[in-house]
XYZ file of C-alpha atoms in Angstrom:
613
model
C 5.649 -16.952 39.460
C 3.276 -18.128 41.608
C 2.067 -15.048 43.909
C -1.891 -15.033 44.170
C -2.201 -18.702 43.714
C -3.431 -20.877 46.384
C -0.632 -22.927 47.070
C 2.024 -19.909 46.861
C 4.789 -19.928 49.637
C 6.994 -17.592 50.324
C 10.610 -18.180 50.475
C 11.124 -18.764 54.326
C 13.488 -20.645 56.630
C 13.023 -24.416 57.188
C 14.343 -26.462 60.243
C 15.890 -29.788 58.378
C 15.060 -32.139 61.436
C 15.227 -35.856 60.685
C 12.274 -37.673 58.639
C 11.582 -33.753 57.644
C 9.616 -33.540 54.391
C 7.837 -30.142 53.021
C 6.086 -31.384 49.944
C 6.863 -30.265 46.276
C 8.282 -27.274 44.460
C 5.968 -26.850 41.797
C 2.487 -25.366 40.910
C -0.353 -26.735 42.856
C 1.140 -29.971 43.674
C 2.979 -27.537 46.588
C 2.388 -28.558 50.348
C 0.594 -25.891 52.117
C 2.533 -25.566 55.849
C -0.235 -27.231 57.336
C -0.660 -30.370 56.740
C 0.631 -32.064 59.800
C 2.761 -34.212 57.989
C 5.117 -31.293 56.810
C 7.324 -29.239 59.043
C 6.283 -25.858 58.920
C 8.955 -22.854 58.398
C 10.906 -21.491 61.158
C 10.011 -18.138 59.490
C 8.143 -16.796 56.408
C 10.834 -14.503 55.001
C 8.686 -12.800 51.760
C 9.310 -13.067 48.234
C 12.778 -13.470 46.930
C 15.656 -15.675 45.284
C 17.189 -17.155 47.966
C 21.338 -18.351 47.365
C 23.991 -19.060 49.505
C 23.700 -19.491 53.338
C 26.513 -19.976 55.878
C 26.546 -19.259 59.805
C 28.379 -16.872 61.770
C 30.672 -19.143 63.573
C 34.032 -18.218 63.946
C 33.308 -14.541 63.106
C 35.349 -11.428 65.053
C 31.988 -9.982 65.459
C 29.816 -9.355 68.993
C 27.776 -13.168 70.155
C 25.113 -12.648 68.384
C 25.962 -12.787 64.962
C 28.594 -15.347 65.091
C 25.311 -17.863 65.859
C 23.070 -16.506 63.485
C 22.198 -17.974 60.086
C 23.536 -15.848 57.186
C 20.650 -16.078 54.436
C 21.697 -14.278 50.993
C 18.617 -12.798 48.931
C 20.016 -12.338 45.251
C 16.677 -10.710 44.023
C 16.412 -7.824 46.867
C 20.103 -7.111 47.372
C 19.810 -8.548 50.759
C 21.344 -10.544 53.270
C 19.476 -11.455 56.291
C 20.751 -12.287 59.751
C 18.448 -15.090 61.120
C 18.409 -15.019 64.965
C 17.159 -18.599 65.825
C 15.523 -18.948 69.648
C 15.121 -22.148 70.720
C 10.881 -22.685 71.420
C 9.730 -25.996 72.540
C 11.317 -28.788 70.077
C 12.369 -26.422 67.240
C 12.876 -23.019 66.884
C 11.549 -19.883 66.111
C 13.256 -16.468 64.017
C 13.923 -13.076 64.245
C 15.371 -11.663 61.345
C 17.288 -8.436 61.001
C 18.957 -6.820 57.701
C 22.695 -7.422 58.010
C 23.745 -6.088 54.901
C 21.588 -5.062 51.861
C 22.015 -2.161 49.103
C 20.714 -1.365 45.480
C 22.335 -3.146 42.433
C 23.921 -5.947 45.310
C 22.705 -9.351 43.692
C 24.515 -11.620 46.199
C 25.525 -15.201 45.172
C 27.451 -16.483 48.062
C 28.519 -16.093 51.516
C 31.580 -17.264 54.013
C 33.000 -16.561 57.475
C 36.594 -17.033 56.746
C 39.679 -18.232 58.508
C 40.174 -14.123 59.738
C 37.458 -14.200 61.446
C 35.870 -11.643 58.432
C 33.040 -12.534 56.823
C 33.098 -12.255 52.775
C 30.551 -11.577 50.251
C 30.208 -12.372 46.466
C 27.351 -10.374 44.299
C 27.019 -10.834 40.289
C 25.150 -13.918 38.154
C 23.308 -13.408 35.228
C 26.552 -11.517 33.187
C 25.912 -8.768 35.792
C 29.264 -7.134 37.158
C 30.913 -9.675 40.186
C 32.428 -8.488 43.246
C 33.355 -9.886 46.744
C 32.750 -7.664 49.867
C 34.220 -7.927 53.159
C 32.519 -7.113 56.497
C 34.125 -6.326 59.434
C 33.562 -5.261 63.235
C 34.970 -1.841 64.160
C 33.139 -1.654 67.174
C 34.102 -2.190 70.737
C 36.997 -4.823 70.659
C 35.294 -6.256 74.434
C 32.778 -7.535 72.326
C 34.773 -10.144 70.421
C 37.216 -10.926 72.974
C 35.564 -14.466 73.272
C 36.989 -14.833 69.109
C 40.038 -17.221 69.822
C 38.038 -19.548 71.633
C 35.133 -20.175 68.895
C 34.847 -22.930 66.887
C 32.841 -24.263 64.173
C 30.252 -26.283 65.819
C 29.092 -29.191 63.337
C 27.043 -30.537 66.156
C 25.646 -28.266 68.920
C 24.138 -29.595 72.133
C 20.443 -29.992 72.382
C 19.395 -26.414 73.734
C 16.092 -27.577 75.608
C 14.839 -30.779 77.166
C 12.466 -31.125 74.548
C 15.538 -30.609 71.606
C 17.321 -33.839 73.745
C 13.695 -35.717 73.601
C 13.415 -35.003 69.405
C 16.967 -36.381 68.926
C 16.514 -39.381 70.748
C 13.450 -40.121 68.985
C 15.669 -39.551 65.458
C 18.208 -41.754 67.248
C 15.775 -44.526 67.176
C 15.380 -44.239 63.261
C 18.471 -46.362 63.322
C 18.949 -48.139 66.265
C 15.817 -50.142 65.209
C 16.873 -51.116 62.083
C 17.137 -54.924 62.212
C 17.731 -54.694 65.954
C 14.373 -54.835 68.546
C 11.718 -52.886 67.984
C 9.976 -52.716 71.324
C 11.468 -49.648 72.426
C 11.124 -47.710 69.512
C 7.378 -48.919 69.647
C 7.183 -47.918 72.711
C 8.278 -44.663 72.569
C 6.521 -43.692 69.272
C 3.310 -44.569 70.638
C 3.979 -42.874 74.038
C 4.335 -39.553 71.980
C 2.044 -39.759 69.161
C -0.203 -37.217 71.309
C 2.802 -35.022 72.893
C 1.806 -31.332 73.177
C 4.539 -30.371 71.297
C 4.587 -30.682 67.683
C 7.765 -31.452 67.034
C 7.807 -34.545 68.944
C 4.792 -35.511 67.435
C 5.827 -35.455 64.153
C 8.989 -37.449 65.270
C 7.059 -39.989 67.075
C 5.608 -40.274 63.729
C 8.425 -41.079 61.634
C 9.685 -43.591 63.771
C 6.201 -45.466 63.452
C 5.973 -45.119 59.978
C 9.864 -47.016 59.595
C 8.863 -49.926 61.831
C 6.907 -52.840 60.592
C 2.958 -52.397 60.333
C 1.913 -55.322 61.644
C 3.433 -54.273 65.237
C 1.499 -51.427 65.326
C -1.784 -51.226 63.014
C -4.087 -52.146 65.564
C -3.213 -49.958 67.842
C -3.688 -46.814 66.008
C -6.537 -47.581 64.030
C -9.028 -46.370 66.809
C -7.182 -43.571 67.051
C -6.389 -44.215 70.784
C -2.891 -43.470 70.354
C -3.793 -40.021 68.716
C -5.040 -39.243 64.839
C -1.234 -39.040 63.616
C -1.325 -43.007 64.565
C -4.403 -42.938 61.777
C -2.400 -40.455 59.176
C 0.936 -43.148 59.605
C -1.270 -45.714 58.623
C -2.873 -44.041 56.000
C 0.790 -43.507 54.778
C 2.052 -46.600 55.042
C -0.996 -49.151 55.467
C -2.164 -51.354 53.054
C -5.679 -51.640 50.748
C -7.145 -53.640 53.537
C -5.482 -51.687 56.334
C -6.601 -47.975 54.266
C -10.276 -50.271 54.043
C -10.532 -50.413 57.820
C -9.148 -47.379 58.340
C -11.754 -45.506 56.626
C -14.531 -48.025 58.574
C -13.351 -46.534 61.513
C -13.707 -43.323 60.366
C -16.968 -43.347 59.062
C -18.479 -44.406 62.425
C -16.591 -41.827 64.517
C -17.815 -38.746 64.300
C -15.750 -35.838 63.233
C -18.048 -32.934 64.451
C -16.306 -33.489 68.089
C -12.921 -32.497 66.425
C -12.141 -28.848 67.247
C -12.324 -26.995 63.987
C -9.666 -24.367 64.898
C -6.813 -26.621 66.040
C -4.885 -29.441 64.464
C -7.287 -32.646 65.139
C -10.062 -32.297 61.992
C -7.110 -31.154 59.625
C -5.335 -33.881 60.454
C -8.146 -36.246 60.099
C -8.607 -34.462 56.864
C -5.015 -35.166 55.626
C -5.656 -38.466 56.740
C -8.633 -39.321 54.360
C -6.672 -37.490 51.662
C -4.030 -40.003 51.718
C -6.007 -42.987 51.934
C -7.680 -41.881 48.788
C -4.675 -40.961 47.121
C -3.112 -44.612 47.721
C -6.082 -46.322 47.687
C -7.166 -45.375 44.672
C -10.425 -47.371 43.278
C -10.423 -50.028 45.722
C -12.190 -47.595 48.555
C -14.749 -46.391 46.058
C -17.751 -47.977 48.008
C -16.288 -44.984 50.544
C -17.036 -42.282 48.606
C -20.558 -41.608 49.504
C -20.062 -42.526 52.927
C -17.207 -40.507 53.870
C -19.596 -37.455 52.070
C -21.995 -37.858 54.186
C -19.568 -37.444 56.869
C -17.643 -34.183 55.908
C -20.853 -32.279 54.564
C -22.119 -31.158 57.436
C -19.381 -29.711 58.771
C -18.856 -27.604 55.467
C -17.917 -24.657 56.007
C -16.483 -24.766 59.196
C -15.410 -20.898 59.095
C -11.743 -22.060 59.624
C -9.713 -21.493 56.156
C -7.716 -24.107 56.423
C -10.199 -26.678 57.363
C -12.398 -25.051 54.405
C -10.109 -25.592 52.242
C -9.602 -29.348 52.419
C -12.912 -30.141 53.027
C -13.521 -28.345 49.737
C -11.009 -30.148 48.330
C -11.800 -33.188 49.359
C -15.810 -32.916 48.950
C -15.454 -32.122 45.430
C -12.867 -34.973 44.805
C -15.658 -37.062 46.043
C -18.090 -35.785 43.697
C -19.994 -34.251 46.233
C -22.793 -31.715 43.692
C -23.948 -29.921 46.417
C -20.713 -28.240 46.848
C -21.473 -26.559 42.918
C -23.638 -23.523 44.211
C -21.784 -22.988 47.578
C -18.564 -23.072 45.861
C -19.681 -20.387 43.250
C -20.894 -18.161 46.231
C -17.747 -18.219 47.495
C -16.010 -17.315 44.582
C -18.425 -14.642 43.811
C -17.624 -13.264 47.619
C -13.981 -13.230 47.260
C -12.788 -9.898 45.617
C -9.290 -10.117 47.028
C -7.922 -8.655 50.087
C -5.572 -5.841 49.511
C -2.031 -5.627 51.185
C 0.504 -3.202 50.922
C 4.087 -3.826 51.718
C 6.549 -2.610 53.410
C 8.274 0.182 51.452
C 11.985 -0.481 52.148
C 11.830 -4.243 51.404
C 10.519 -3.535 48.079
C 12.174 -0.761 47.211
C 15.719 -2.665 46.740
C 14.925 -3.823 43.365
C 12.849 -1.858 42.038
C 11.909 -4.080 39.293
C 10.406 -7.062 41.540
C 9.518 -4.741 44.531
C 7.240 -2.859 42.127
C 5.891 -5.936 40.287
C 5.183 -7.318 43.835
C 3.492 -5.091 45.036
C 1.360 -3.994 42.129
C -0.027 -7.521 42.391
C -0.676 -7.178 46.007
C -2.920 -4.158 45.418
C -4.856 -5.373 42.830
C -6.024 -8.159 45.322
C -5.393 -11.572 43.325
C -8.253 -13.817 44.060
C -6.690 -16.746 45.674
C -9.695 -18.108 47.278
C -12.172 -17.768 44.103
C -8.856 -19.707 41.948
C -8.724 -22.268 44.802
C -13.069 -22.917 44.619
C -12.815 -22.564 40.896
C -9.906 -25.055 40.604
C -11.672 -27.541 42.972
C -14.769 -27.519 41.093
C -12.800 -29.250 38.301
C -13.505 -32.340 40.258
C -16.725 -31.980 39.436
C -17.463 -32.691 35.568
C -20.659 -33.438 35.866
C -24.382 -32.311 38.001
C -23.987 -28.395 36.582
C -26.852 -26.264 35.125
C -26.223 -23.805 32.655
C -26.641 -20.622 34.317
C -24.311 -22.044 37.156
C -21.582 -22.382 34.271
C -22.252 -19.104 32.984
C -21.340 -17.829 36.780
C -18.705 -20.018 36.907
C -17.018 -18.365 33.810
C -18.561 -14.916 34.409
C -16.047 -14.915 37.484
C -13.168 -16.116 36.047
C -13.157 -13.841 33.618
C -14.062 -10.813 36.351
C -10.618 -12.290 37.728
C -8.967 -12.365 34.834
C -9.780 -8.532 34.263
C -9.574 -7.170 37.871
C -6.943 -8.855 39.120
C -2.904 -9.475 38.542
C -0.845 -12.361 40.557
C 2.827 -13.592 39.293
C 4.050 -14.500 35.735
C 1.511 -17.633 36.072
C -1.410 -16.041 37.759
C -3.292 -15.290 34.005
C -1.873 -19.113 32.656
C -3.671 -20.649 35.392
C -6.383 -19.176 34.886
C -6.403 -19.322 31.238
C -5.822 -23.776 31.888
C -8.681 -23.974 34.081
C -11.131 -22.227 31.965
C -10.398 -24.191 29.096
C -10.451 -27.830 31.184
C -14.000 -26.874 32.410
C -14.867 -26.040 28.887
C -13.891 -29.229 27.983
C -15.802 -31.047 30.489
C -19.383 -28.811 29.229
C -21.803 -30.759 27.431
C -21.118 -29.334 23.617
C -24.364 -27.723 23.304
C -23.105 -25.141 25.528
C -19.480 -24.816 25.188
C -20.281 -21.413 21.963
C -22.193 -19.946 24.741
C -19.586 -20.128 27.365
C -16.728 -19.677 25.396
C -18.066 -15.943 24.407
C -17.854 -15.326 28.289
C -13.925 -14.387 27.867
C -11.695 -11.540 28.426
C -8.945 -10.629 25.971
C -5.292 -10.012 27.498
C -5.232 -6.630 28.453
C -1.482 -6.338 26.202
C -3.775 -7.156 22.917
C -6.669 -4.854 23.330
C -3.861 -1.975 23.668
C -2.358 -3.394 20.390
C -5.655 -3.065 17.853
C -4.822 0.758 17.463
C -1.155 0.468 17.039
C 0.690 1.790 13.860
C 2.816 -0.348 12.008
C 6.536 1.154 12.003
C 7.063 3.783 9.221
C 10.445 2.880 8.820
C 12.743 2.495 6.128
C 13.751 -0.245 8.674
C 17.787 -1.282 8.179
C 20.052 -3.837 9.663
C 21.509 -2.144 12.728
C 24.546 -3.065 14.513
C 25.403 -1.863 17.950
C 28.277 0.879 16.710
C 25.099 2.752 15.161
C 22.920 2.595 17.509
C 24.850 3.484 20.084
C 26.217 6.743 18.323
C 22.692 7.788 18.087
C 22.127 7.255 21.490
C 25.173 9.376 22.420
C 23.660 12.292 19.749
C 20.377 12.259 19.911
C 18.984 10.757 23.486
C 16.960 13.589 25.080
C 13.107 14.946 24.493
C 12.229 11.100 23.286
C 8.543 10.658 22.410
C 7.256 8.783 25.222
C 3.685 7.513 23.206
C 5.625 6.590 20.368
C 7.883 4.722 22.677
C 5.144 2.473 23.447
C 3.761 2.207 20.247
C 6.278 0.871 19.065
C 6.543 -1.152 22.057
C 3.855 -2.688 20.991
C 4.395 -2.658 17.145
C 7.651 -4.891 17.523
C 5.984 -7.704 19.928
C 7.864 -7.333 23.189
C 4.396 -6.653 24.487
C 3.212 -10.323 23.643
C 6.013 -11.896 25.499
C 7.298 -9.045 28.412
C 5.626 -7.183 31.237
C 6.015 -4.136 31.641
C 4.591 -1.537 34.497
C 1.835 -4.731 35.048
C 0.918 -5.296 31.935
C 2.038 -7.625 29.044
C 3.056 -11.273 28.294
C 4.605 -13.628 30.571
C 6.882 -15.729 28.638
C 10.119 -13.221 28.856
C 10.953 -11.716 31.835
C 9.626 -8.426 33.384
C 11.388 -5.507 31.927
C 9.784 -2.287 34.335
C 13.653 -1.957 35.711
C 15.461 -2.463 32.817
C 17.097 0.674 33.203
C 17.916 0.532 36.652
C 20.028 -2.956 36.353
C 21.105 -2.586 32.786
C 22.980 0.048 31.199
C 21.702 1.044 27.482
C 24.550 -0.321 25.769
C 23.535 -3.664 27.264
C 20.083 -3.352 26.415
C 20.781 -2.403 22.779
C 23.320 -5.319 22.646
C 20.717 -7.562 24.191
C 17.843 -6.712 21.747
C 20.205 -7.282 18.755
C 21.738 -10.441 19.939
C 19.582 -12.096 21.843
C 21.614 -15.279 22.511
C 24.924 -13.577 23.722
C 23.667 -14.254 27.326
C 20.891 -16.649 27.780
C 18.899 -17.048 31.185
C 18.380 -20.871 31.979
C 14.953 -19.832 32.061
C 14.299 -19.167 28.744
C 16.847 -21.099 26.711
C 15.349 -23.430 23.789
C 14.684 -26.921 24.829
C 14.071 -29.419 21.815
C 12.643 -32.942 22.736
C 11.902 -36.233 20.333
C 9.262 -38.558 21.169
C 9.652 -41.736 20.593
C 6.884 -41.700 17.921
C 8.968 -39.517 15.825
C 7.555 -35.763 16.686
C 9.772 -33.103 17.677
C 8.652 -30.733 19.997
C 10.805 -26.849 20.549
C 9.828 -24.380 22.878
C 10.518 -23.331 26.749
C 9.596 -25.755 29.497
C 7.341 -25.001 31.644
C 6.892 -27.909 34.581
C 8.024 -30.897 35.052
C 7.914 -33.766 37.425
C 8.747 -38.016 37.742
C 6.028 -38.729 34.850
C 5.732 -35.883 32.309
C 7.124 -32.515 30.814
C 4.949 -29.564 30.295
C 6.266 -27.707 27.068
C 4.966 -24.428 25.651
C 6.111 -24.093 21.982
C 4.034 -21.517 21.127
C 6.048 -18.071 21.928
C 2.379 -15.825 21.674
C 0.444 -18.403 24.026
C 1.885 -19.086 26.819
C -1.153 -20.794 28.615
C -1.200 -23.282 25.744
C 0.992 -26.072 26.096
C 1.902 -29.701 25.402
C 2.570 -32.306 27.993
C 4.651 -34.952 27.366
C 4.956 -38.289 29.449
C 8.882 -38.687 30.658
C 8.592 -42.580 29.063
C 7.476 -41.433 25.581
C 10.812 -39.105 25.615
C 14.023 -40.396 23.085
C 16.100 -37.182 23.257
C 15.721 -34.027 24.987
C 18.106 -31.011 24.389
C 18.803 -27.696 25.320
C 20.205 -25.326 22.433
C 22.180 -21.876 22.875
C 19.230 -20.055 21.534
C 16.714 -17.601 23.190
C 13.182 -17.734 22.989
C 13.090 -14.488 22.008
C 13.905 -13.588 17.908
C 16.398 -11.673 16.537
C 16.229 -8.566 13.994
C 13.229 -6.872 16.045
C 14.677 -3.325 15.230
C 15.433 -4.164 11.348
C 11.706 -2.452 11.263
C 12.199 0.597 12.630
C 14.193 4.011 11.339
C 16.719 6.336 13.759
C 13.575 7.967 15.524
C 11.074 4.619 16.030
C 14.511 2.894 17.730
C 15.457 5.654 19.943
C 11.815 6.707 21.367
C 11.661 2.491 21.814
C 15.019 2.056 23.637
C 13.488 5.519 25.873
C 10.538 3.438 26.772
C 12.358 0.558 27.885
C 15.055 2.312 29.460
C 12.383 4.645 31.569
C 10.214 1.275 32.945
C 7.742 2.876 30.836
C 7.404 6.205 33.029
C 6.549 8.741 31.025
C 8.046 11.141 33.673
C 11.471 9.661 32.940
C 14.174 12.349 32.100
C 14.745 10.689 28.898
C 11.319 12.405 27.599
C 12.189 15.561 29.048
C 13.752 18.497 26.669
C-alpha cells in the first residue's frame, strides 16, 4: 500500500527490548527508523505479509536452526530462518530461506514435542495444509536434541546485553522505592557509545520524577537524549526553557552525518508537538536557527529540517523545496529475481513500481509544503502542480501511491487564493485506466443472467483462440478497470488481479465474479456507520486512528473520502457484502464472457496460451 511513499517501511525484524516503541502503523503518521527515540529493526526483510513466528528450540535439527527465529511470509510463500548475532547491546540478522515454494501461503508455524517442526499454509478460502520438516542429515548433528529446552529466558550474551537489562531492571525497582540509583545510572549513560544503552538510559529517566532531573539535562551536559526526555515528558515551562537553551546553542557544531543534530531535531519536534501555541514566540527564533544549516546534504537531517522549517512557516523554504522536487525523478531499483518471483502477482506489482522510480523525495517536499498556506506566487504554484502531475503520470508506487497524491493536490488547491484555483486545477492528469476507457465499445450482448453451470460448460467447450483485445475491452466495458489493477494499471479500491490465474482456478474466478460475497476479504467488506447527527455513511474504510475514521463511499473515487471524528460515531457496522457489485456479466453474450474470463485468467498477457489456436 504504501511503497514509494516517504514514510514506507518494509516489513523487517524488531528487537522488543523494554520501554521499546517504533511509532505508528499507518500512512504518514509512521516513524521513520531514525528518530532516536525508536528502536530501529534488527533487519529490513522486504515487502511481504508477515504471520506466525516461533523459534527453533527444541528442534532435531543441526545448532543452528534450533536458535534461529522462524519468520512465516504468507504473501511470498516463504519462511525465513533469522540467524540473530549478538552486536553490542542488541543484535544484528542474517537471514536465509528455510523453506519457501509457489502457491505456499503460510499461516503458522511450531516446533513440536518430536522435535519436528510443522507448517500450516491456506487463509483467504485458499486450499489448507500442514507440512512437516525434518532433518535427514547426519544424526551427529542433533545428538545434543535430548538435552534442549525451551529457553523462556536466555542469559545475557554480552556484557553490554547484562548492562541493558539492568538498566530495564531499574524500570521497576524505582517505582515508589529510591530513586538515586536509578538517577544515577540513567544519567551516567545518557551519552554511552552504544545505542542501546542509550536509549535505555532514556527510559528510565523519562519514568522517574522531573523535578530530580530537569536541570540537569537541560544544558545538555548529560547528552541531547537528556534534552529529547524532557521534551517528552517536561512541562510548558520546562519545553519554554528548553527551547531558550536551544536557541542560544548553536547547532552548526552538531555533526550532520551522525546522530547529535537529528536528535536535536527530534527534540524540537516534540516540544512543538506538546507545546503547542504556548512556544509560538519560538517560531521565528528557532528559524533562524535551522535555516542555515538547510540543506545539510544528509537525507535524513534534510528531511526534518524540511519538515520542521516548513511547520514553522519558514517561506524561504517555497522555491528550494520546488527545486528539489523538480530534481527528484526517482531512482530506479531492480530486485532480486527469486524473491519476487514466488508470487508472481505481488513480485511483479513490486517490482513494476520499483522501475518506474516513485518519487518519494518530490511527495515528501510536496507534502511538507502543505505547511505552508500562505507567501506563494503564482508561477511557483503552477510548478508546484506541474510536478505533481509529472508524478502522477511517470510514476507508480503501491495501491495508495496515486490517492496520496490525488489528497495533496486537492488540500493545496484549497489553500490557493480563488482567483487562481481554474488555472491550477487545469494542471491535472487523468488516471491512466480512464483515458484507455473513452474508446471502449459498449458490450453487444444480448446480455443474460448466468449461473456458474453455464459458464463453466462454455469454458470446458469453447476456451482456446480467445480474443485477447476484446478481452480487455471488455475489461474495461464492465468496470473492473475503475476499481482493479491489472499489469500496473487500473483502480485501487479492489485488489490487484495480474495473478489471478496463477492462485485461482477459473471455476473460482467465475464463481467469484458472480457472487461476489461468497468469500469476502476483511479488506473490502462494507462498513456502515451513523453519526450521531443522523447521517449514515457506507463504503470501505480506509484509516483510522484514536480521533477519527477515514471512509471512502464512493466505489469510482477512491482518493475522495469522508473523515469522521470517533466521538461523533453512534453505530458502526460491518455487513457480509463486498464492495464490489454483482450481475457484471448479465451484459455480456457467450463470446464477450469468455474472451473477459481469458483476460483475467492470462494477467492480461496477451502471449497467454488461452489466446493461442
Amino acid at each position: 500500500w504504501d511503497l514509494g511513499a516517504p514514510w514506507y517501511r518494509p516489513t523487517r525484524i524488531c528487537h522488543l527490548v523494554d520501554g521499546a516503541e517504533f511509532g505508528w502503523r499507518g500512512d504518514a503518521a509512521k516513524w521513520p527508523a531514525y528518530f532516536p527515540d525508536s528502536v530501529p529493526p534488527v533487519i529490513n526483510i522486504g515487502p511481504g505479509s508477515p504471520t506466525g513466528v516461533t523459534f527453533g528450540y527444541g528442534a532435531r535439527f543441526p545448532e543452528k536452526y534450533r536458535n534461529a527465529m522462524f519468520a512465516c511470509d504468507w504473501t511470498f510463500a516463504t519462511i525465513h530462518a533469522v540467524h540473530l548475532i549478538p552486536e553490542g547491546s542488541g543484535y544484528r540478522a542474517e537471514v536465509e530461506e528455510f523453506v519457501g515454494g509457489s502457491g505456499l501461503p503460510v499461516t503458522d508455524a511450531v516446533v513440536a514435542s518430536d522435535g519436528h517442526f510443522y507448517f500450516s499454509v491456506g487463509g483467504r478460502h485458499l486450499g489448507s495444509a500442514i507440512y512437516r520438516v525434518r532433518f535427514t542429515g547426519d544424526p551427529e548433528q542433533i545428538t545434543a536434541v535430548s538435552d534442549q529446552k525451551k529457553v523462556d529466558s536466555p542469559e545475557p550474551a554480552t556484557n553490554l546485553h547484562r548492562l541493558r537489562m539492568e538498566l530495564a531492571d531499574l524500570l521497576v525497582e524505582t517505582r515508589g522505592r529510591d530513586t538515586s540509583k536509578a538517577l544515577r545510572f540513567a544519567l551516567e549513560y545518557l551519552s554511552h557509545e552504544d545505542a542501546g544503552i542509550r536509549y535505555a538510559a532514556r527510559i528510565v529517566l523519562e519514568k522517574l520524577p522531573v523535578d530530580i532531573w530537569r536541570e540537569k539535562v537541560i544544558d545538555g551536559g548529560h547528552g541531547l537524549l537528556g534534552q529529547l526526555a524532557l521534551a517528552r515528558q517536561g512541562s510548558p515551562d520546562d519545553l519554554k526553557n528548553l527551547l531558550s537553551q536551544i536557541v542560544e546553542s548553536d547547532p552548526s557544531k552538531l555533526s550532520d552525518d551522525t546522530p547529535p543534530l537529528l536528535t536535536l531535531l527530534r527534540t524540537l519536534e516534540m516540544a512543538f508537538a506538546r507545546g503547542e501555541d504556548s512556544l509560538a514566540s519560538f517560531r521565528e527564533p528557532v528559524r533562524k536557527v535551522l535555516f542555515p544549516l538547510f540543506p545539510s546534504g544528509n537525507a535524513d537531517v534534510d528531511r526534518e529540517l524540511t519538515r520542521l522549517l516548513c511547520f514553522l512557516g519558514e517561506r524561504r523554504m517555497i522555491p528550494l523545496l520546488l527545486d528539489r522536487m523538480e530534481a527528484d525523478t526517482g531512482t530506479r531499483q531492480v530486485p532480486g529475481a527469486d524473491y519476487f518471483t514466488r508470487n508472481s502477482k505481488y513480485g511483479q506489482a513490486v517490482q513494476d513500481i520499483l522501475l518506474s522510480a516513485p518519487r518519494v523525495e518530490r511527495m515528501h517536499c510536496a507534502q511538507m509544503l502543505l505547511w505552508l498556506d500562505d507567501g506563494w506566487e503564482i508561477d511557483q504554484r503552477k510548478r508546484y502542480f506541474s510536478l505533481i502531475s509529472d508524478a502522477m503520470r511517470n510514476s507508480q508506487g503501491g495501491h495508495t501511491y496515486r490517492e496520496i497524491w490525488e489528497r495533496i493536490r486537492e488540500v493545496a488547491l484549497d489553500q490557493s487564493p480563488g482567483p487562481w484555483r481554474e488555472a491550477l486545477r487545469a494542471i491535472d492528469v487523468p488516471p491512466a485506466y480512464l483515458a484507455d476507457m473513452e474508446n471502449v465499445p459498449s458490450p453487444t450482448g444480448p446480455g443474460r443472467e448466468w449461473s456458474l453451470p453455464e459458464i463453466m460448460e462454455l469454458i470446458d467447450n469453447r476456451f482456446t483462440g480467445r480474443n485477447f483485445e476484446h478481452g480487455r475491452a471488455m475489461y474495461a466495458a464492465t468496470g473492473c478497470v475503475q476499481c482493479h489493477r491489472m499489469d500496473g494499471s487500473g483502480g485501487t479500491m479492489g485488489p490487484d488481479l495480474t495473478a489471478l490465474g496463477r492462485r485461482f482456478t477459473l471455476r473460482d474466478v467465475t464463481e467469484a465474479i458472480l457472487k461476489p460475497n461468497l468469500a469476502i476479504s476483511d479488506q473490502y467488506m462494507m462498513t456502515v456507520i451513523e453519526t450521531r447527527q443522523g447521517q449514515t455513511l457506507a463504503g470501505r474504510i480506509i484509516s483510522r486512528d484514536n480521533e477519527s475514521i477515514r471512509i471512502a463511499t464512493d466505489m469510482l473515487r477512491p482518493a475522495f473520502s469522508t473523515t469522521v471524528p470517533i466521538d461523533e460515531i453512534a453505530v458502526e457496522s460491518r455487513l457480509p457484502v463486498s464492495t464490489m457489485p454483482g450481475g457484471l456479466l448479465n451484459s455480456l453474450n457467450a463470446d464477450e464472457v469468455l474472451n473477459l474470463l481469458a483476460y483475467l485468467y492470462s494477467g492480461a498477457n496477451p502471449d497467454h496460451p488461452v489466446f493461442n489456436p
